[in-house]
Amino acid sequence: MIVSKVLLPAIVAPLVAGIGAALATRLAYRITRKTPSAQSNSGFKYGQAFTASMVALAHGTSDGQKTMGVITLVLIAANLQPSGTGPPLWVIITAGLAIGLGTYSGGWRIMRTMGKGIVEIETPQGAASGAATSATILASAHLGFGLSTTHVSTGSILGSGVGREGAEVRWSVARRMMVAWLLTLPGAALVGGLAALLAGQGVPGVIALMLLLAGACLVIYVFSRRHRITHANVTDSHEVLVLAAAAPTAYDDDPRLEVPPKPKKVRRPKAKSAA
Amino acid sequence: MRVDWAALGIVAVVSIATSVIFTILLATGIRLVSAAKIKSNEGGSGTATVSLGYVLLGIAGLLVLFGIYLIVPQFH
């Protein structure tokens, strides 16, 4: 069940979206080869706006529903809500707010990675990959496959890079994203398990858990401020940095990155214990 | 473990076909409308080309509307 409905679609769907986007991109460029680029660009810009809105809507209905589903399931399991009823209004509003605010606050980093990091996106590619993403998510959701919009989007953006002649696809970025995805599954399981253990200790445990979560959010926020990405600089570079030390060596010669020199660690000789 | 290959195959075919058809409609529409503009700038009449172009763009728009219809559960 898990393999058939979750794991396999998670691999197949980005692949399918990638193939669709590659074919669509190739055709889009071939069809408009003789069209003046100013006119084709403005046309595809409208197409991209429509397909991107479709992706956003599909994202809300698939990823938003998962969050609401989990909360509602807990409420029913805890006998706080009769079984057979839908999610209450406050759950719908908080899940919507959380997903919207999260995208609003962290979205610029994702935008840079998706729009420039993997491959430089031009408007025909944007329209084609948006169409492939929404088509794949819609078709999969119709058959009950659990999917992540980001996975599918990444697949179609990679595909649109393969489909456009002369596009430079940064496979290293895609590889890093794949590794990150693989790490999130056991990582989320571990954090979830530890959080459940802590929350099981009663009210003090729950309070401690909330404080820990808030602290973790604050740390992530502070780190993200170091290399801030806003609406003003989102298209300046293709690199998203979390820590300067994490900059890959391949980009060390890129002056836009300005990796500050590492401060020399002063080694304090430890007093050796006589053991 | 039983994997529903048929369902996966349907998803693959439908997704790829829809994205390709949508993009063909969009790109051809843009090409025709632009060609008609150039033609009328040169003193010719591009009415037939421009209307065909807008028809194709309209079909692409209908595909988008159908997608919204599929996404929003309140519609069905």
mmCIF file of C-alpha atoms in Angstrom:
data_model
loop_
_atom_site.group_PDB
_atom_site.id
_atom_site.type_symbol
_atom_site.label_atom_id
_atom_site.label_comp_id
_atom_site.label_asym_id
_atom_site.label_seq_id
_atom_site.Cartn_x
_atom_site.Cartn_y
_atom_site.Cartn_z
ATOM 1 C CA MET A 1 0.000 0.000 0.000
ATOM 2 C CA ILE A 2 2.695 2.468 1.022
ATOM 3 C CA VAL A 3 4.926 1.414 -1.869
ATOM 4 C CA SER A 4 2.117 1.504 -4.401
ATOM 5 C CA LYS A 5 0.481 4.756 -3.252
ATOM 6 C CA VAL A 6 3.349 6.821 -1.871
ATOM 7 C CA LEU A 7 6.881 5.621 -2.595
ATOM 8 C CA LEU A 8 6.561 4.604 -6.231
ATOM 9 C CA PRO A 9 4.489 7.661 -7.263
ATOM 10 C CA ALA A 10 7.052 9.840 -5.450
ATOM 11 C CA ILE A 11 9.681 8.527 -7.871
ATOM 12 C CA VAL A 12 7.514 8.144 -10.979
ATOM 13 C CA ALA A 13 5.648 11.484 -10.815
ATOM 14 C CA PRO A 14 8.699 13.810 -10.997
ATOM 15 C CA LEU A 15 10.036 11.628 -13.819
ATOM 16 C CA VAL A 16 6.751 11.828 -15.722
ATOM 17 C CA ALA A 17 6.547 15.591 -15.147
ATOM 18 C CA GLY A 18 10.135 15.913 -16.361
ATOM 19 C CA ILE A 19 9.460 13.992 -19.577
ATOM 20 C CA GLY A 20 6.284 16.011 -20.201
ATOM 21 C CA ALA A 21 8.062 19.305 -19.576
ATOM 22 C CA ALA A 22 11.030 18.341 -21.771
ATOM 23 C CA LEU A 23 8.769 17.443 -24.707
ATOM 24 C CA ALA A 24 6.594 20.527 -24.191
ATOM 25 C CA THR A 25 9.590 22.861 -23.934
ATOM 26 C CA ARG A 26 11.172 21.443 -27.076
ATOM 27 C CA LEU A 27 7.903 21.862 -28.989
ATOM 28 C CA ALA A 28 7.316 25.373 -27.637
ATOM 29 C CA TYR A 29 10.712 26.547 -28.877
ATOM 30 C CA ARG A 30 10.327 24.722 -32.189
ATOM 31 C CA ILE A 31 6.870 26.193 -32.898
ATOM 32 C CA THR A 32 7.838 29.782 -32.050
ATOM 33 C CA ARG A 33 11.306 29.640 -33.661
ATOM 34 C CA LYS A 34 10.446 32.289 -36.257
ATOM 35 C CA THR A 35 8.320 34.429 -33.922
ATOM 36 C CA PRO A 36 10.013 37.638 -32.701
ATOM 37 C CA SER A 37 11.241 36.898 -29.204
ATOM 38 C CA ALA A 38 9.637 39.995 -27.676
ATOM 39 C CA GLN A 39 6.183 38.800 -28.767
ATOM 40 C CA SER A 40 6.692 35.135 -27.893
ATOM 41 C CA ASN A 41 8.104 36.132 -24.507
ATOM 42 C CA SER A 42 5.131 38.284 -23.608
ATOM 43 C CA GLY A 43 2.771 35.547 -24.805
ATOM 44 C CA PHE A 44 4.486 32.824 -22.814
ATOM 45 C CA LYS A 45 4.588 35.162 -19.823
ATOM 46 C CA TYR A 46 0.777 35.083 -19.733
ATOM 47 C CA GLY A 47 0.854 31.310 -20.198
ATOM 48 C CA GLN A 48 3.312 31.008 -17.349
ATOM 49 C CA ALA A 49 1.149 33.165 -15.097
ATOM 50 C CA PHE A 50 -1.811 30.857 -15.701
ATOM 51 C CA THR A 51 0.099 27.591 -15.256
ATOM 52 C CA ALA A 52 1.896 28.925 -12.169
ATOM 53 C CA SER A 53 -1.456 29.830 -10.602
ATOM 54 C CA MET A 54 -2.647 26.309 -11.380
ATOM 55 C CA VAL A 55 0.417 24.900 -9.623
ATOM 56 C CA ALA A 56 -0.293 27.126 -6.606
ATOM 57 C CA LEU A 57 -3.903 25.973 -6.471
ATOM 58 C CA ALA A 58 -2.884 22.325 -6.811
ATOM 59 C CA HIS A 59 -0.267 22.843 -4.099
ATOM 60 C CA GLY A 60 -2.850 24.235 -1.719
ATOM 61 C CA THR A 61 -5.326 21.441 -2.329
ATOM 62 C CA SER A 62 -2.794 18.622 -2.050
ATOM 63 C CA ASP A 63 -0.243 19.784 0.533
ATOM 64 C CA GLY A 64 -2.753 21.864 2.484
ATOM 65 C CA GLN A 65 -5.156 18.949 2.723
ATOM 66 C CA LYS A 66 -2.474 16.675 4.171
ATOM 67 C CA THR A 67 -1.885 19.089 7.065
ATOM 68 C CA MET A 68 -5.587 19.481 7.756
ATOM 69 C CA GLY A 69 -6.078 15.717 7.477
ATOM 70 C CA VAL A 70 -3.455 14.946 10.105
ATOM 71 C CA ILE A 71 -4.830 17.522 12.579
ATOM 72 C CA THR A 72 -8.419 16.341 12.045
ATOM 73 C CA LEU A 73 -7.367 12.712 12.471
ATOM 74 C CA VAL A 74 -5.757 13.574 15.827
ATOM 75 C CA LEU A 75 -8.869 15.469 16.963
ATOM 76 C CA ILE A 76 -11.069 12.488 16.103
ATOM 77 C CA ALA A 77 -8.686 10.004 17.719
ATOM 78 C CA ALA A 78 -8.682 12.113 20.910
ATOM 79 C CA ASN A 79 -12.506 12.134 20.923
ATOM 80 C CA LEU A 80 -12.546 15.920 20.580
ATOM 81 C CA GLN A 81 -14.548 15.647 17.392
ATOM 82 C CA PRO A 82 -17.143 13.099 16.266
ATOM 83 C CA SER A 83 -15.890 10.671 13.650
ATOM 84 C CA GLY A 84 -17.196 11.154 10.150
ATOM 85 C CA THR A 85 -17.017 14.946 10.287
ATOM 86 C CA GLY A 86 -14.773 17.191 8.240
ATOM 87 C CA PRO A 87 -12.040 19.497 9.524
ATOM 88 C CA PRO A 88 -13.337 22.365 11.699
ATOM 89 C CA LEU A 89 -13.000 25.932 10.474
ATOM 90 C CA TRP A 90 -10.095 26.859 12.739
ATOM 91 C CA VAL A 91 -8.074 23.922 11.371
ATOM 92 C CA ILE A 92 -8.730 25.049 7.798
ATOM 93 C CA ILE A 93 -7.752 28.639 8.644
ATOM 94 C CA THR A 94 -4.588 27.759 10.596
ATOM 95 C CA ALA A 95 -3.395 25.248 8.000
ATOM 96 C CA GLY A 96 -3.994 27.796 5.240
ATOM 97 C CA LEU A 97 -2.243 30.558 7.195
ATOM 98 C CA ALA A 98 0.712 28.306 8.028
ATOM 99 C CA ILE A 99 1.238 27.251 4.431
ATOM 100 C CA GLY A 100 0.778 30.809 3.123
ATOM 101 C CA LEU A 101 3.012 32.490 5.701
ATOM 102 C CA GLY A 102 5.655 29.787 5.315
ATOM 103 C CA THR A 103 5.770 30.303 1.570
ATOM 104 C CA TYR A 104 5.785 34.074 2.067
ATOM 105 C CA SER A 105 8.691 34.049 4.516
ATOM 106 C CA GLY A 106 10.875 31.328 3.022
ATOM 107 C CA GLY A 107 9.653 31.382 -0.540
ATOM 108 C CA TRP A 108 12.338 33.629 -1.990
ATOM 109 C CA ARG A 109 15.012 31.022 -1.319
ATOM 110 C CA ILE A 110 12.962 28.319 -3.007
ATOM 111 C CA MET A 111 12.208 30.695 -5.877
ATOM 112 C CA ARG A 112 15.884 31.277 -6.505
ATOM 113 C CA THR A 113 16.683 27.570 -6.458
ATOM 114 C CA MET A 114 13.759 26.632 -8.683
ATOM 115 C CA GLY A 115 14.005 29.579 -11.071
ATOM 116 C CA LYS A 116 17.765 29.947 -11.410
ATOM 117 C CA GLY A 117 19.553 27.334 -9.330
ATOM 118 C CA ILE A 118 18.630 24.190 -11.229
ATOM 119 C CA VAL A 119 18.519 25.867 -14.627
ATOM 120 C CA GLU A 120 17.871 29.425 -15.831
ATOM 121 C CA ILE A 121 14.163 29.469 -16.622
ATOM 122 C CA GLU A 122 12.891 31.365 -19.657
ATOM 123 C CA THR A 123 9.196 32.113 -20.156
ATOM 124 C CA PRO A 124 8.447 29.214 -22.584
ATOM 125 C CA GLN A 125 10.113 26.833 -20.128
ATOM 126 C CA GLY A 126 8.122 28.333 -17.289
ATOM 127 C CA ALA A 127 4.847 27.842 -19.138
ATOM 128 C CA ALA A 128 5.762 24.288 -20.185
ATOM 129 C CA SER A 129 7.000 23.169 -16.769
ATOM 130 C CA GLY A 130 3.992 24.729 -15.041
ATOM 131 C CA ALA A 131 1.678 22.839 -17.386
ATOM 132 C CA ALA A 132 3.556 19.581 -16.767
ATOM 133 C CA THR A 133 3.500 20.090 -12.997
ATOM 134 C CA SER A 134 -0.218 20.817 -12.786
ATOM 135 C CA ALA A 135 -1.115 18.025 -15.218
ATOM 136 C CA THR A 136 0.914 15.456 -13.274
ATOM 137 C CA ILE A 137 -0.379 16.530 -9.860
ATOM 138 C CA LEU A 138 -3.977 16.592 -11.068
ATOM 139 C CA ALA A 139 -3.755 13.179 -12.742
ATOM 140 C CA SER A 140 -2.038 11.661 -9.704
ATOM 141 C CA ALA A 141 -4.362 13.225 -7.150
ATOM 142 C CA HIS A 142 -7.294 11.858 -9.138
ATOM 143 C CA LEU A 143 -5.986 8.325 -8.509
ATOM 144 C CA GLY A 144 -5.188 8.988 -4.853
ATOM 145 C CA PHE A 145 -1.412 9.199 -5.023
ATOM 146 C CA GLY A 146 0.208 11.256 -2.305
ATOM 147 C CA LEU A 147 2.644 13.659 -3.918
ATOM 148 C CA SER A 148 4.762 16.643 -3.040
ATOM 149 C CA THR A 149 4.285 19.643 -5.326
ATOM 150 C CA THR A 150 7.937 20.565 -4.897
ATOM 151 C CA HIS A 151 9.161 17.143 -6.068
ATOM 152 C CA VAL A 152 6.991 17.281 -9.161
ATOM 153 C CA SER A 153 7.948 20.922 -9.859
ATOM 154 C CA THR A 154 11.629 20.079 -9.612
ATOM 155 C CA GLY A 155 11.155 17.198 -12.029
ATOM 156 C CA SER A 156 9.454 19.389 -14.604
ATOM 157 C CA ILE A 157 11.965 22.243 -14.207
ATOM 158 C CA LEU A 158 14.803 19.770 -14.797
ATOM 159 C CA GLY A 159 12.890 18.472 -17.799
ATOM 160 C CA SER A 160 12.385 21.987 -19.188
ATOM 161 C CA GLY A 161 16.150 22.498 -18.887
ATOM 162 C CA VAL A 162 16.824 19.293 -20.802
ATOM 163 C CA GLY A 163 14.264 20.297 -23.429
ATOM 164 C CA ARG A 164 15.728 23.727 -24.187
ATOM 165 C CA GLU A 165 18.769 23.658 -26.430
ATOM 166 C CA GLY A 166 21.761 25.345 -24.871
ATOM 167 C CA ALA A 167 20.361 25.389 -21.362
ATOM 168 C CA GLU A 168 22.874 24.614 -18.654
ATOM 169 C CA VAL A 169 21.307 22.240 -16.159
ATOM 170 C CA ARG A 170 23.090 22.209 -12.817
ATOM 171 C CA TRP A 171 22.780 18.555 -11.955
ATOM 172 C CA SER A 172 24.808 19.147 -8.783
ATOM 173 C CA VAL A 173 21.986 21.277 -7.391
ATOM 174 C CA ALA A 174 19.448 18.606 -8.327
ATOM 175 C CA ARG A 175 21.613 15.953 -6.693
ATOM 176 C CA ARG A 176 21.852 17.973 -3.486
ATOM 177 C CA MET A 177 18.064 18.349 -3.449
ATOM 178 C CA MET A 178 17.644 14.589 -3.892
ATOM 179 C CA VAL A 179 19.966 13.922 -0.956
ATOM 180 C CA ALA A 180 18.025 16.457 1.122
ATOM 181 C CA TRP A 181 14.739 14.724 0.258
ATOM 182 C CA LEU A 182 16.162 11.335 1.214
ATOM 183 C CA LEU A 183 17.321 12.804 4.524
ATOM 184 C CA THR A 184 13.968 14.426 5.296
ATOM 185 C CA LEU A 185 12.125 11.089 5.510
ATOM 186 C CA PRO A 186 14.207 9.494 8.314
ATOM 187 C CA GLY A 187 14.872 12.962 9.765
ATOM 188 C CA ALA A 188 11.181 13.751 10.099
ATOM 189 C CA ALA A 189 10.545 10.262 11.500
ATOM 190 C CA LEU A 190 13.258 10.761 14.123
ATOM 191 C CA VAL A 191 12.090 14.236 15.150
ATOM 192 C CA GLY A 192 8.477 13.042 15.193
ATOM 193 C CA GLY A 193 9.350 10.067 17.382
ATOM 194 C CA LEU A 194 11.366 12.148 19.850
ATOM 195 C CA ALA A 195 8.634 14.797 19.958
ATOM 196 C CA ALA A 196 6.021 12.113 20.672
ATOM 197 C CA LEU A 197 8.192 10.746 23.501
ATOM 198 C CA LEU A 198 8.533 14.219 25.005
ATOM 199 C CA ALA A 199 4.855 15.071 24.583
ATOM 200 C CA GLY A 200 3.963 11.778 26.270
ATOM 201 C CA GLN A 201 5.466 13.058 29.518
ATOM 202 C CA GLY A 202 2.394 15.141 30.272
ATOM 203 C CA VAL A 203 1.862 18.900 30.329
ATOM 204 C CA PRO A 204 5.495 19.868 31.180
ATOM 205 C CA GLY A 205 6.638 17.699 28.275
ATOM 206 C CA VAL A 206 4.268 19.441 25.887
ATOM 207 C CA ILE A 207 5.437 22.870 27.075
ATOM 208 C CA ALA A 208 9.093 21.836 26.718
ATOM 209 C CA LEU A 209 8.355 20.545 23.214
ATOM 210 C CA MET A 210 6.716 23.825 22.216
ATOM 211 C CA LEU A 211 9.697 25.805 23.561
ATOM 212 C CA LEU A 212 12.150 23.535 21.717
ATOM 213 C CA LEU A 213 10.232 23.900 18.469
ATOM 214 C CA ALA A 214 10.065 27.692 18.844
ATOM 215 C CA GLY A 215 13.805 27.751 19.579
ATOM 216 C CA ALA A 216 14.551 25.633 16.506
ATOM 217 C CA CYS A 217 12.454 27.951 14.346
ATOM 218 C CA LEU A 218 14.328 30.960 15.720
ATOM 219 C CA VAL A 219 17.727 29.373 15.010
ATOM 220 C CA ILE A 220 16.714 28.562 11.427
ATOM 221 C CA TYR A 221 15.393 32.111 10.995
ATOM 222 C CA VAL A 222 18.614 33.668 12.310
ATOM 223 C CA PHE A 223 20.709 31.496 9.976
ATOM 224 C CA SER A 224 18.524 32.414 7.007
ATOM 225 C CA ARG A 225 19.130 36.117 7.747
ATOM 226 C CA ARG A 226 22.859 35.724 7.097
ATOM 227 C CA HIS A 227 22.401 35.308 3.369
ATOM 228 C CA ARG A 228 19.095 37.013 2.925
ATOM 229 C CA ILE A 229 17.122 36.554 -0.260
ATOM 230 C CA THR A 230 14.341 39.044 -0.876
ATOM 231 C CA HIS A 231 12.283 40.275 -3.784
ATOM 232 C CA ALA A 232 15.103 42.713 -4.508
ATOM 233 C CA ASN A 233 17.904 40.200 -5.040
ATOM 234 C CA VAL A 234 16.112 36.951 -5.868
ATOM 235 C CA THR A 235 17.268 36.891 -9.494
ATOM 236 C CA ASP A 236 20.798 38.207 -8.878
ATOM 237 C CA SER A 237 22.478 34.869 -8.380
ATOM 238 C CA HIS A 238 21.661 31.198 -8.692
ATOM 239 C CA GLU A 239 23.137 30.123 -5.392
ATOM 240 C CA VAL A 240 21.241 29.766 -2.136
ATOM 241 C CA LEU A 241 23.545 29.771 0.828
ATOM 242 C CA VAL A 242 22.663 28.725 4.323
ATOM 243 C CA LEU A 243 26.113 28.831 5.810
ATOM 244 C CA ALA A 244 29.106 30.334 4.065
ATOM 245 C CA ALA A 245 31.050 27.193 4.923
ATOM 246 C CA ALA A 246 28.566 25.121 2.928
ATOM 247 C CA ALA A 247 29.420 26.874 -0.347
ATOM 248 C CA PRO A 248 30.500 24.217 -2.839
ATOM 249 C CA THR A 249 34.072 24.634 -4.038
ATOM 250 C CA ALA A 250 32.940 24.725 -7.673
ATOM 251 C CA TYR A 251 31.534 28.207 -7.114
ATOM 252 C CA ASP A 252 34.436 29.580 -5.093
ATOM 253 C CA ASP A 253 35.534 31.788 -7.985
ATOM 254 C CA ASP A 254 32.105 33.395 -8.248
ATOM 255 C CA PRO A 255 32.555 36.968 -6.984
ATOM 256 C CA ARG A 256 28.839 37.305 -6.289
ATOM 257 C CA LEU A 257 29.088 34.880 -3.439
ATOM 258 C CA GLU A 258 31.610 36.780 -1.336
ATOM 259 C CA VAL A 259 32.480 33.916 0.940
ATOM 260 C CA PRO A 260 34.032 35.597 3.951
ATOM 261 C CA PRO A 261 37.369 34.157 5.075
ATOM 262 C CA LYS A 262 36.981 31.620 7.815
ATOM 263 C CA PRO A 263 38.031 32.982 11.175
ATOM 264 C CA LYS A 264 41.044 31.120 12.464
ATOM 265 C CA LYS A 265 40.253 28.974 15.389
ATOM 266 C CA VAL A 266 42.379 29.690 18.372
ATOM 267 C CA ARG A 267 43.297 26.363 19.802
ATOM 268 C CA ARG A 268 43.351 26.395 23.496
ATOM 269 C CA PRO A 269 45.488 23.580 24.807
ATOM 270 C CA LYS A 270 43.344 21.490 27.066
ATOM 271 C CA ALA A 271 44.736 20.455 30.353
ATOM 272 C CA LYS A 272 45.262 16.759 30.049
ATOM 273 C CA SER A 273 43.620 14.785 32.732
ATOM 274 C CA ALA A 274 45.784 12.204 34.278
ATOM 275 C CA ALA A 275 43.751 9.173 33.456
ATOM 276 C CA MET B 1 2.898 -6.179 -2.449
ATOM 277 C CA ARG B 2 0.822 -5.367 -5.506
ATOM 278 C CA VAL B 3 1.763 -2.362 -7.529
ATOM 279 C CA ASP B 4 -0.930 -0.801 -9.654
ATOM 280 C CA TRP B 5 1.134 -0.354 -12.822
ATOM 281 C CA ALA B 6 -1.945 0.424 -14.889
ATOM 282 C CA ALA B 7 -2.771 3.451 -12.711
ATOM 283 C CA LEU B 8 0.806 4.675 -12.929
ATOM 284 C CA GLY B 9 0.728 4.226 -16.691
ATOM 285 C CA ILE B 10 -2.503 6.209 -16.982
ATOM 286 C CA VAL B 11 -0.996 9.023 -14.902
ATOM 287 C CA ALA B 12 2.095 9.059 -17.107
ATOM 288 C CA VAL B 13 0.197 9.094 -20.417
ATOM 289 C CA VAL B 14 -2.414 11.643 -19.305
ATOM 290 C CA SER B 15 0.143 13.988 -17.718
ATOM 291 C CA ILE B 16 2.560 13.988 -20.632
ATOM 292 C CA ALA B 17 -0.201 14.272 -23.250
ATOM 293 C CA THR B 18 -1.913 17.157 -21.411
ATOM 294 C CA SER B 19 1.283 19.161 -20.956
ATOM 295 C CA VAL B 20 2.280 18.654 -24.581
ATOM 296 C CA ILE B 21 -1.185 19.515 -25.945
ATOM 297 C CA PHE B 22 -1.455 22.622 -23.746
ATOM 298 C CA THR B 23 1.961 23.864 -24.811
ATOM 299 C CA ILE B 24 1.288 23.189 -28.505
ATOM 300 C CA LEU B 25 -1.947 25.202 -28.275
ATOM 301 C CA LEU B 26 -0.232 28.049 -26.430
ATOM 302 C CA ALA B 27 2.835 28.194 -28.681
ATOM 303 C CA THR B 28 0.848 27.903 -31.920
ATOM 304 C CA GLY B 29 -1.579 30.565 -30.716
ATOM 305 C CA ILE B 30 1.274 32.937 -29.878
ATOM 306 C CA ARG B 31 2.921 32.240 -33.228
ATOM 307 C CA LEU B 32 -0.250 32.878 -35.220
ATOM 308 C CA VAL B 33 -1.194 36.065 -33.365
ATOM 309 C CA SER B 34 2.329 37.400 -33.782
ATOM 310 C CA ALA B 35 2.433 36.446 -37.469
ATOM 311 C CA ALA B 36 -0.885 38.227 -38.021
ATOM 312 C CA LYS B 37 0.465 41.349 -36.323
ATOM 313 C CA ILE B 38 3.510 41.359 -38.583
ATOM 314 C CA LYS B 39 1.336 40.790 -41.634
ATOM 315 C CA SER B 40 -0.997 43.719 -40.835
ATOM 316 C CA ASN B 41 2.005 45.957 -40.129
ATOM 317 C CA GLU B 42 3.182 45.199 -43.644
ATOM 318 C CA GLY B 43 -0.190 46.270 -45.005
ATOM 319 C CA GLY B 44 -1.728 42.818 -45.424
ATOM 320 C CA SER B 45 -4.799 41.398 -43.724
ATOM 321 C CA GLY B 46 -4.219 38.917 -40.933
ATOM 322 C CA THR B 47 -7.808 38.501 -39.789
ATOM 323 C CA ALA B 48 -8.045 34.767 -40.501
ATOM 324 C CA THR B 49 -4.675 34.044 -38.869
ATOM 325 C CA VAL B 50 -5.387 36.146 -35.812
ATOM 326 C CA SER B 51 -8.796 34.593 -35.229
ATOM 327 C CA LEU B 52 -7.388 31.064 -35.537
ATOM 328 C CA GLY B 53 -4.648 32.064 -33.104
ATOM 329 C CA TYR B 54 -7.153 33.358 -30.553
ATOM 330 C CA VAL B 55 -9.273 30.214 -30.977
ATOM 331 C CA LEU B 56 -6.244 28.085 -30.066
ATOM 332 C CA LEU B 57 -5.425 30.322 -27.089
ATOM 333 C CA GLY B 58 -9.072 30.056 -26.051
ATOM 334 C CA ILE B 59 -8.905 26.243 -26.104
ATOM 335 C CA ALA B 60 -5.762 26.452 -23.950
ATOM 336 C CA GLY B 61 -7.728 28.686 -21.583
ATOM 337 C CA LEU B 62 -10.549 26.122 -21.485
ATOM 338 C CA LEU B 63 -7.972 23.478 -20.483
ATOM 339 C CA VAL B 64 -6.950 25.727 -17.580
ATOM 340 C CA LEU B 65 -10.608 26.174 -16.560
ATOM 341 C CA PHE B 66 -11.110 22.395 -16.720
ATOM 342 C CA GLY B 67 -8.070 22.003 -14.475
ATOM 343 C CA ILE B 68 -9.545 24.432 -11.938
ATOM 344 C CA TYR B 69 -12.808 22.492 -12.120
ATOM 345 C CA LEU B 70 -10.876 19.295 -11.305
ATOM 346 C CA ILE B 71 -8.902 20.907 -8.470
ATOM 347 C CA VAL B 72 -11.723 22.581 -6.557
ATOM 348 C CA PRO B 73 -13.872 19.882 -4.920
ATOM 349 C CA GLN B 74 -16.838 22.253 -4.464
ATOM 350 C CA PHE B 75 -17.463 22.110 -8.216
ATOM 351 C CA HIS B 76 -18.287 18.404 -8.314
#
